[in-house]
């Protein structure tokens, strides 16, 4: 059975927007979960097989198919393929059924392709949607310096301040000592000086191999054991995370980080100020945006996909900034209906 026919068969479970409404409606959130579920189920078949491109390709195909059934007029403005040289939903691609509200779409069919290939925790299928023209255009700058923390210190931190000062501000806002703070950071050689600064300030580090969308959410969300995310990561992931943080509260601050003179010149030519610190509202200007993610492997945020003879089990999170609503969605899918996305050896 095709993705479209599956969606049509079960469309009563996720009511669409009323035709004629020109801004995203609350029901869009449930439609988006179906898309990330499909990407996670398809990509999840490749967990642990060591081939990140086949995993990503399967997730991309599933996400593209299901996006075409969503009741909106979407344009992909943030895609992952250009950076990763992997299968992609490309920038400028039209998605949705062509009716309903006009939207910017940010996609990451697998945030953590290497995590998926190696069977490591925290791989997600991710999708963010906002009103048309509201997502930041980073041009050709694929990386940015980031600082993420929760609501308590959102109005106190500043990416331009020394690391030690920001950590003391976060500790003060949370009413804890600096040595009780946990800072999440991507495990990269470029972060060695930052790691030294964090530890010299008295805080702890928590390394992640990939997947800093999940890391940003953990830093903004209470009860995760993560107080901040710092370091250089993907610009697309930063914009996707900003959509989630709009619902969670907290803040993401970013500063573009070109990796070459050519990339730097392209950014300047596009009108970017490379010293500017971008806030959550700079990365996504709309107050009506959506974030959806489904776990591929087990992680701090979500449980990974489970397959058995009769069912496929998924766990997802969906957020809407306008209402500040966060929902966790446990899905049970008939395995026979998803055979088209099964791993082909």
C-alpha positions as a Markdown table, in Angstrom:
| # | Residue | x | y | z |
|---|---|---|---|---|
| 1 | Unk | 0.0 | 0.0 | 0.0 |
| 2 | Unk | 1.4 | 3.4 | -0.9 |
| 3 | Unk | 2.0 | 6.2 | 1.7 |
| 4 | Unk | -0.8 | 8.2 | 0.3 |
| 5 | Unk | -3.3 | 5.4 | 0.5 |
| 6 | Unk | -2.3 | 4.6 | 4.1 |
| 7 | Unk | -2.7 | 8.3 | 5.0 |
| 8 | Unk | -6.1 | 8.5 | 3.3 |
| 9 | Unk | -7.3 | 5.3 | 5.0 |
| 10 | Unk | -6.5 | 6.7 | 8.5 |
| 11 | Unk | -7.0 | 10.4 | 7.7 |
| 12 | Unk | -9.8 | 10.6 | 10.3 |
| 13 | Unk | -7.2 | 10.2 | 13.0 |
| 14 | Unk | -5.6 | 13.5 | 12.1 |
| 15 | Unk | -8.1 | 16.1 | 11.0 |
| 16 | Unk | -6.7 | 18.6 | 8.5 |
| 17 | Unk | -7.0 | 22.3 | 8.4 |
| 18 | Unk | -10.2 | 23.9 | 7.1 |
| 19 | Unk | -9.7 | 25.1 | 3.5 |
| 20 | Unk | -9.3 | 28.8 | 3.3 |
| 21 | Unk | -7.4 | 29.3 | 6.6 |
| 22 | Unk | -4.3 | 31.2 | 5.7 |
| 23 | Unk | -2.2 | 30.5 | 8.8 |
| 24 | Unk | -1.1 | 27.1 | 10.3 |
| 25 | Unk | -3.8 | 25.6 | 12.5 |
| 26 | Unk | -3.4 | 23.4 | 15.6 |
| 27 | Unk | -4.4 | 20.3 | 13.7 |
| 28 | Unk | -1.3 | 20.7 | 11.6 |
| 29 | Unk | 0.8 | 19.4 | 14.5 |
| 30 | Unk | -0.8 | 15.9 | 14.3 |
| 31 | Unk | -0.3 | 15.8 | 10.5 |
| 32 | Unk | 3.4 | 16.5 | 11.0 |
| 33 | Unk | 3.8 | 13.7 | 13.5 |
| 34 | Unk | 2.7 | 11.2 | 10.7 |
| 35 | Unk | 5.5 | 12.5 | 8.6 |
| 36 | Unk | 8.2 | 12.1 | 11.2 |
| 37 | Unk | 6.8 | 8.7 | 12.2 |
| 38 | Unk | 7.2 | 7.6 | 8.5 |
| 39 | Unk | 10.8 | 8.8 | 8.3 |
| 40 | Unk | 11.7 | 7.2 | 11.6 |
| 41 | Unk | 10.2 | 3.8 | 10.6 |
| 42 | Unk | 11.9 | 3.9 | 7.2 |
| 43 | Unk | 15.3 | 5.0 | 8.6 |
| 44 | Unk | 15.1 | 2.8 | 11.6 |
| 45 | Unk | 15.3 | -0.3 | 9.5 |
| 46 | Unk | 19.0 | 0.6 | 8.9 |
| 47 | Unk | 19.9 | 1.1 | 12.6 |
| 48 | Unk | 23.2 | -0.7 | 13.2 |
| 49 | Unk | 24.0 | -1.7 | 9.6 |
| 50 | Unk | 26.8 | 0.9 | 9.3 |
| 51 | Unk | 25.4 | 2.7 | 6.2 |
| 52 | Unk | 24.3 | 6.2 | 7.0 |
| 53 | Unk | 23.5 | 7.2 | 3.5 |
| 54 | Unk | 21.1 | 4.3 | 2.9 |
| 55 | Unk | 19.4 | 5.1 | 6.3 |
| 56 | Unk | 19.1 | 8.8 | 5.3 |
| 57 | Unk | 17.9 | 7.9 | 1.8 |
| 58 | Unk | 15.1 | 5.7 | 3.2 |
| 59 | Unk | 14.0 | 8.4 | 5.7 |
| 60 | Unk | 14.1 | 11.1 | 3.0 |
| 61 | Unk | 11.9 | 9.1 | 0.6 |
| 62 | Unk | 9.4 | 8.4 | 3.4 |
| 63 | Unk | 9.3 | 12.0 | 4.6 |
| 64 | Unk | 8.9 | 13.3 | 1.1 |
| 65 | Unk | 6.0 | 10.9 | 0.3 |
| 66 | Unk | 4.1 | 11.8 | 3.5 |
| 67 | Unk | 4.8 | 15.5 | 3.3 |
| 68 | Unk | 2.8 | 15.5 | 0.0 |
| 69 | Unk | -0.3 | 14.5 | 1.9 |
| 70 | Unk | -0.1 | 17.3 | 4.5 |
| 71 | Unk | -2.7 | 20.0 | 4.1 |
| 72 | Unk | -0.5 | 23.0 | 3.5 |
| 73 | Unk | 1.5 | 24.8 | 0.8 |
| 74 | Unk | 5.0 | 24.3 | 2.0 |
| 75 | Unk | 8.5 | 25.3 | 0.7 |
| 76 | Unk | 11.6 | 23.6 | 2.1 |
| 77 | Unk | 13.9 | 26.5 | 3.2 |
| 78 | Unk | 16.1 | 24.4 | 5.5 |
| 79 | Unk | 17.4 | 21.1 | 4.1 |
| 80 | Unk | 20.2 | 18.9 | 5.3 |
| 81 | Unk | 21.4 | 17.3 | 2.1 |
| 82 | Unk | 23.8 | 20.1 | 0.9 |
| 83 | Unk | 25.9 | 19.9 | 4.0 |
| 84 | Unk | 26.0 | 16.2 | 4.4 |
| 85 | Unk | 26.3 | 15.3 | 0.7 |
| 86 | Unk | 23.5 | 12.9 | 1.3 |
| 87 | Unk | 20.1 | 12.2 | -0.1 |
| 88 | Unk | 18.1 | 15.3 | 0.5 |
| 89 | Unk | 14.9 | 17.3 | 0.5 |
| 90 | Unk | 16.4 | 20.2 | -1.3 |
| 91 | Unk | 16.0 | 23.9 | -0.6 |
| 92 | Unk | 13.1 | 25.4 | -2.6 |
| 93 | Unk | 11.3 | 22.1 | -3.0 |
| 94 | Unk | 7.5 | 22.4 | -2.9 |
| 95 | Unk | 5.9 | 20.1 | -0.3 |
| 96 | Unk | 2.3 | 19.6 | 0.9 |
| 97 | Unk | -0.9 | 19.1 | -1.1 |
| 98 | Unk | -0.8 | 22.7 | -2.3 |
| 99 | Unk | -3.8 | 23.9 | -0.4 |
| 100 | Unk | -4.1 | 25.5 | 3.0 |
| 101 | Unk | -1.6 | 27.9 | 4.7 |
| 102 | Unk | 1.7 | 28.9 | 3.1 |
| 103 | Unk | 4.6 | 27.7 | 5.3 |
| 104 | Unk | 8.3 | 27.5 | 5.6 |
| 105 | Unk | 9.5 | 24.0 | 6.2 |
| 106 | Unk | 12.7 | 22.8 | 7.9 |
| 107 | Unk | 13.5 | 19.1 | 7.5 |
| 108 | Unk | 16.0 | 16.7 | 9.0 |
| 109 | Unk | 14.8 | 13.2 | 8.1 |
| 110 | Unk | 17.5 | 11.9 | 10.4 |
| 111 | Unk | 19.2 | 14.1 | 12.9 |
| 112 | Unk | 22.1 | 11.8 | 13.6 |
| 113 | Unk | 22.7 | 9.6 | 10.6 |
| 114 | Unk | 26.0 | 8.3 | 12.1 |
| 115 | Unk | 24.1 | 7.5 | 15.3 |
| 116 | Unk | 21.6 | 5.5 | 13.2 |
| 117 | Unk | 24.3 | 3.7 | 11.3 |
| 118 | Unk | 26.2 | 2.7 | 14.4 |
| 119 | Unk | 23.1 | 2.0 | 16.6 |
| 120 | Unk | 23.9 | 4.8 | 19.0 |
| 121 | Unk | 21.3 | 6.7 | 21.1 |
| 122 | Unk | 19.6 | 10.0 | 20.2 |
| 123 | Unk | 18.9 | 9.7 | 16.5 |
| 124 | Unk | 15.6 | 11.5 | 15.6 |
| 125 | Unk | 13.5 | 12.2 | 12.5 |
| 126 | Unk | 12.8 | 15.9 | 12.8 |
| 127 | Unk | 10.5 | 18.4 | 11.0 |
| 128 | Unk | 9.7 | 22.1 | 11.8 |
| 129 | Unk | 7.1 | 24.3 | 10.1 |
| 130 | Unk | 6.4 | 28.1 | 10.5 |
| 131 | Unk | 4.5 | 30.8 | 8.6 |
| 132 | Unk | 6.0 | 31.7 | 5.2 |
| 133 | Unk | 9.0 | 33.9 | 5.3 |
| 134 | Unk | 9.7 | 33.5 | 9.0 |
| 135 | Unk | 12.7 | 31.2 | 9.1 |
| 136 | Unk | 16.2 | 32.7 | 9.0 |
| 137 | Unk | 18.1 | 32.2 | 5.7 |
| 138 | Unk | 21.7 | 31.3 | 6.5 |
| 139 | Unk | 22.7 | 31.3 | 2.8 |
| 140 | Unk | 25.7 | 29.0 | 2.5 |
| 141 | Unk | 26.8 | 29.1 | 6.1 |
| 142 | Unk | 26.3 | 25.6 | 7.4 |
| 143 | Unk | 27.6 | 26.0 | 11.0 |
| 144 | Unk | 27.0 | 28.4 | 13.8 |
| 145 | Unk | 28.2 | 28.9 | 17.4 |
| 146 | Unk | 25.4 | 28.2 | 19.8 |
| 147 | Unk | 24.3 | 28.8 | 23.3 |
| 148 | Unk | 21.1 | 27.2 | 24.6 |
| 149 | Unk | 19.6 | 27.3 | 28.0 |
| 150 | Unk | 16.2 | 27.1 | 29.7 |
| 151 | Unk | 13.7 | 29.7 | 30.7 |
| 152 | Unk | 15.3 | 30.6 | 34.1 |
| 153 | Unk | 18.4 | 32.2 | 32.5 |
| 154 | Unk | 17.0 | 33.1 | 29.1 |
| 155 | Unk | 17.1 | 36.8 | 29.7 |
| 156 | Unk | 20.5 | 36.7 | 31.4 |
| 157 | Unk | 22.9 | 34.9 | 29.1 |
| 158 | Unk | 24.8 | 36.4 | 26.2 |
| 159 | Unk | 26.9 | 34.5 | 23.7 |
| 160 | Unk | 29.4 | 37.4 | 23.7 |
| 161 | Unk | 30.2 | 37.0 | 27.3 |
| 162 | Unk | 33.0 | 34.7 | 28.6 |
| 163 | Unk | 31.9 | 31.1 | 29.1 |
| 164 | Unk | 32.6 | 31.3 | 32.8 |
| 165 | Unk | 30.3 | 34.3 | 33.2 |
| 166 | Unk | 27.5 | 32.7 | 31.3 |
| 167 | Unk | 27.8 | 29.6 | 33.5 |
| 168 | Unk | 27.7 | 31.6 | 36.7 |
| 169 | Unk | 24.6 | 33.5 | 35.4 |
| 170 | Unk | 22.9 | 30.2 | 34.6 |
| 171 | Unk | 23.8 | 28.8 | 38.0 |
| 172 | Unk | 22.5 | 31.9 | 39.7 |
| 173 | Unk | 19.2 | 31.8 | 37.8 |
| 174 | Unk | 18.7 | 28.2 | 38.7 |
| 175 | Unk | 19.7 | 28.6 | 42.3 |
| 176 | Unk | 22.5 | 26.0 | 42.1 |
| 177 | Unk | 26.2 | 26.0 | 42.3 |
| 178 | Unk | 28.3 | 26.0 | 39.1 |
| 179 | Unk | 29.6 | 22.6 | 39.9 |
| 180 | Unk | 26.1 | 21.2 | 39.6 |
| 181 | Unk | 25.7 | 22.4 | 36.0 |
| 182 | Unk | 25.9 | 20.0 | 33.1 |
| 183 | Unk | 26.8 | 21.4 | 29.7 |
| 184 | Unk | 26.1 | 19.4 | 26.6 |
| 185 | Unk | 28.6 | 19.7 | 23.8 |
| 186 | Unk | 29.3 | 17.9 | 20.5 |
| 187 | Unk | 32.4 | 15.7 | 20.8 |
| 188 | Unk | 34.7 | 17.5 | 18.3 |
| 189 | Unk | 38.3 | 18.5 | 18.3 |
| 190 | Unk | 37.3 | 22.1 | 17.7 |
| 191 | Unk | 35.7 | 22.1 | 21.1 |
| 192 | Unk | 38.8 | 21.3 | 23.1 |
| 193 | Unk | 39.4 | 24.9 | 24.2 |
| 194 | Unk | 35.7 | 25.3 | 25.1 |
| 195 | Unk | 35.7 | 22.1 | 27.1 |
| 196 | Unk | 38.7 | 23.5 | 29.1 |
| 197 | Unk | 36.8 | 26.7 | 29.8 |
| 198 | Unk | 33.7 | 24.9 | 31.0 |
| 199 | Unk | 35.7 | 22.7 | 33.3 |
| 200 | Unk | 37.9 | 25.6 | 34.6 |
| 201 | Unk | 34.7 | 27.4 | 35.4 |
| 202 | Unk | 33.7 | 24.4 | 37.6 |
| 203 | Unk | 30.9 | 22.9 | 35.5 |
| 204 | Unk | 30.6 | 19.5 | 34.0 |
| 205 | Unk | 30.5 | 18.4 | 30.4 |
| 206 | Unk | 28.2 | 15.9 | 28.7 |
| 207 | Unk | 29.4 | 14.8 | 25.3 |
| 208 | Unk | 27.2 | 13.8 | 22.4 |
| 209 | Unk | 28.5 | 12.3 | 19.2 |
| 210 | Unk | 25.9 | 13.9 | 16.9 |
| 211 | Unk | 22.3 | 15.2 | 17.1 |
| 212 | Unk | 22.4 | 18.6 | 18.7 |
| 213 | Unk | 18.7 | 19.2 | 18.0 |
| 214 | Unk | 18.0 | 16.7 | 20.8 |
| 215 | Unk | 20.7 | 18.4 | 22.8 |
| 216 | Unk | 19.2 | 21.8 | 22.4 |
| 217 | Unk | 15.8 | 20.5 | 23.5 |
| 218 | Unk | 17.4 | 18.9 | 26.5 |
| 219 | Unk | 19.1 | 22.1 | 27.5 |
| 220 | Unk | 15.8 | 24.1 | 27.3 |
| 221 | Unk | 13.6 | 21.5 | 28.9 |
| 222 | Unk | 13.5 | 21.1 | 32.7 |
| 223 | Unk | 14.2 | 17.7 | 34.3 |
| 224 | Unk | 16.6 | 16.5 | 31.7 |
| 225 | Unk | 19.8 | 16.9 | 33.7 |
| 226 | Unk | 21.2 | 19.2 | 31.1 |
| 227 | Unk | 21.5 | 22.9 | 31.9 |
| 228 | Unk | 23.0 | 24.3 | 28.7 |
| 229 | Unk | 24.2 | 23.4 | 25.2 |
| 230 | Unk | 27.4 | 25.2 | 24.0 |
| 231 | Unk | 29.6 | 24.9 | 21.0 |
| 232 | Unk | 29.6 | 24.9 | 17.2 |
| 233 | Unk | 27.0 | 22.9 | 15.4 |
| 234 | Unk | 24.8 | 22.9 | 12.3 |
| 235 | Unk | 22.9 | 26.1 | 11.4 |
| 236 | Unk | 20.0 | 24.1 | 10.0 |
| 237 | Unk | 19.7 | 22.3 | 13.3 |
| 238 | Unk | 19.8 | 25.6 | 15.1 |
| 239 | Unk | 16.8 | 26.9 | 13.2 |
| 240 | Unk | 14.9 | 23.7 | 13.7 |
| 241 | Unk | 15.7 | 23.8 | 17.5 |
| 242 | Unk | 14.5 | 27.4 | 17.6 |
| 243 | Unk | 11.0 | 26.2 | 16.6 |
| 244 | Unk | 11.0 | 23.8 | 19.5 |
| 245 | Unk | 12.4 | 26.4 | 21.9 |
| 246 | Unk | 9.6 | 28.8 | 20.9 |
| 247 | Unk | 7.2 | 26.2 | 22.6 |
| 248 | Unk | 9.5 | 25.2 | 25.5 |
| 249 | Unk | 10.6 | 28.6 | 26.6 |
| 250 | Unk | 14.3 | 29.2 | 27.1 |
| 251 | Unk | 16.6 | 30.7 | 24.5 |
| 252 | Unk | 18.9 | 29.8 | 21.7 |
| 253 | Unk | 21.6 | 32.3 | 20.6 |
| 254 | Unk | 23.7 | 31.7 | 17.5 |
| 255 | Unk | 26.5 | 33.4 | 15.6 |
| 256 | Unk | 27.3 | 32.2 | 12.1 |
| 257 | Unk | 30.6 | 30.3 | 11.8 |
| 258 | Unk | 31.9 | 30.1 | 8.2 |
| 259 | Unk | 34.3 | 27.2 | 7.6 |
| 260 | Unk | 36.3 | 28.8 | 4.7 |
| 261 | Unk | 37.1 | 32.1 | 3.2 |
| 262 | Unk | 34.8 | 31.3 | 0.3 |
| 263 | Unk | 31.9 | 30.6 | 2.7 |
| 264 | Unk | 32.7 | 33.8 | 4.6 |
| 265 | Unk | 32.6 | 35.9 | 1.5 |
| 266 | Unk | 29.3 | 34.3 | 0.4 |
| 267 | Unk | 27.8 | 35.2 | 3.8 |
| 268 | Unk | 29.0 | 38.8 | 3.5 |
| 269 | Unk | 27.7 | 39.1 | 0.0 |
| 270 | Unk | 24.3 | 37.9 | 1.2 |
| 271 | Unk | 24.3 | 40.7 | 3.8 |
| 272 | Unk | 25.1 | 38.8 | 6.9 |
| 273 | Unk | 26.9 | 40.4 | 9.8 |
| 274 | Unk | 29.2 | 37.6 | 11.1 |
| 275 | Unk | 29.5 | 39.3 | 14.5 |
| 276 | Unk | 25.8 | 39.5 | 15.0 |
| 277 | Unk | 24.3 | 37.3 | 17.7 |
| 278 | Unk | 21.0 | 35.8 | 16.5 |
| 279 | Unk | 18.3 | 35.2 | 19.1 |
| 280 | Unk | 15.5 | 32.7 | 19.0 |
| 281 | Unk | 13.2 | 35.3 | 17.4 |
| 282 | Unk | 15.8 | 36.1 | 14.8 |
| 283 | Unk | 16.1 | 32.4 | 13.8 |
| 284 | Unk | 12.3 | 32.0 | 13.6 |
| 285 | Unk | 10.2 | 35.3 | 13.6 |
| 286 | Unk | 6.8 | 33.6 | 13.7 |
| 287 | Unk | 5.0 | 33.0 | 17.0 |
| 288 | Unk | 3.0 | 30.2 | 15.3 |
| 289 | Unk | 5.4 | 27.5 | 14.5 |
| 290 | Unk | 5.6 | 23.7 | 15.0 |
| 291 | Unk | 8.2 | 21.1 | 15.8 |
| 292 | Unk | 7.7 | 17.4 | 15.5 |
| 293 | Unk | 10.2 | 14.6 | 16.1 |
| 294 | Unk | 10.1 | 10.8 | 16.3 |
| 295 | Unk | 12.8 | 8.7 | 17.9 |
| 296 | Unk | 14.8 | 6.4 | 15.7 |
| 297 | Unk | 17.2 | 5.1 | 18.3 |
| 298 | Unk | 16.6 | 5.3 | 22.1 |
| 299 | Unk | 17.6 | 8.6 | 23.6 |
| 300 | Unk | 17.3 | 11.2 | 26.3 |
| 301 | Unk | 14.2 | 12.7 | 24.7 |
| 302 | Unk | 12.4 | 9.8 | 23.0 |
| 303 | Unk | 12.3 | 6.0 | 22.7 |
| 304 | Unk | 13.5 | 4.6 | 19.4 |
| 305 | Unk | 11.5 | 2.6 | 16.9 |
| 306 | Unk | 10.5 | -0.9 | 17.9 |
| 307 | Unk | 9.7 | -3.6 | 15.3 |
| 308 | Unk | 8.0 | -6.9 | 15.8 |
| 309 | Unk | 6.1 | -9.4 | 13.6 |
| 310 | Unk | 2.8 | -7.6 | 13.8 |
| 311 | Unk | 3.5 | -4.0 | 14.9 |
| 312 | Unk | 5.9 | -1.1 | 14.6 |
| 313 | Unk | 6.0 | 1.1 | 17.8 |
| 314 | Unk | 7.0 | 4.7 | 17.7 |
| 315 | Unk | 7.3 | 7.5 | 20.2 |
| 316 | Unk | 7.1 | 11.2 | 19.1 |
| 317 | Unk | 7.0 | 14.7 | 20.5 |
| 318 | Unk | 5.1 | 17.5 | 18.9 |
| 319 | Unk | 5.1 | 21.2 | 19.9 |
| 320 | Unk | 3.1 | 24.3 | 18.9 |
| 321 | Unk | 4.5 | 27.7 | 20.0 |
| 322 | Unk | 1.3 | 29.6 | 19.7 |
| 323 | Unk | -0.3 | 27.6 | 22.5 |
| 324 | Unk | 2.9 | 26.4 | 24.2 |
| 325 | Unk | 1.5 | 22.9 | 23.9 |
| 326 | Unk | 3.8 | 19.9 | 24.1 |
| 327 | Unk | 2.5 | 16.4 | 23.4 |
| 328 | Unk | 4.1 | 13.0 | 23.5 |
| 329 | Unk | 2.6 | 10.6 | 21.0 |
| 330 | Unk | 2.9 | 6.8 | 21.2 |
| 331 | Unk | 2.1 | 5.1 | 17.9 |
| 332 | Unk | 1.2 | 1.5 | 17.1 |
| 333 | Unk | 1.4 | 0.8 | 13.3 |
| 334 | Unk | 0.5 | -2.5 | 11.6 |
| 335 | Unk | 3.8 | -3.9 | 10.3 |
| 336 | Unk | 2.2 | -5.2 | 7.1 |
| 337 | Unk | 1.1 | -1.7 | 6.1 |
| 338 | Unk | 4.8 | -0.5 | 6.2 |
| 339 | Unk | 6.5 | -3.3 | 4.2 |
| 340 | Unk | 7.3 | -0.9 | 1.5 |
| 341 | Unk | 9.7 | 0.9 | 3.9 |
| 342 | Unk | 11.4 | -2.3 | 5.2 |
| 343 | Unk | 15.1 | -2.6 | 4.8 |
| 344 | Unk | 16.3 | -4.1 | 1.5 |
| 345 | Unk | 19.5 | -6.0 | 1.9 |
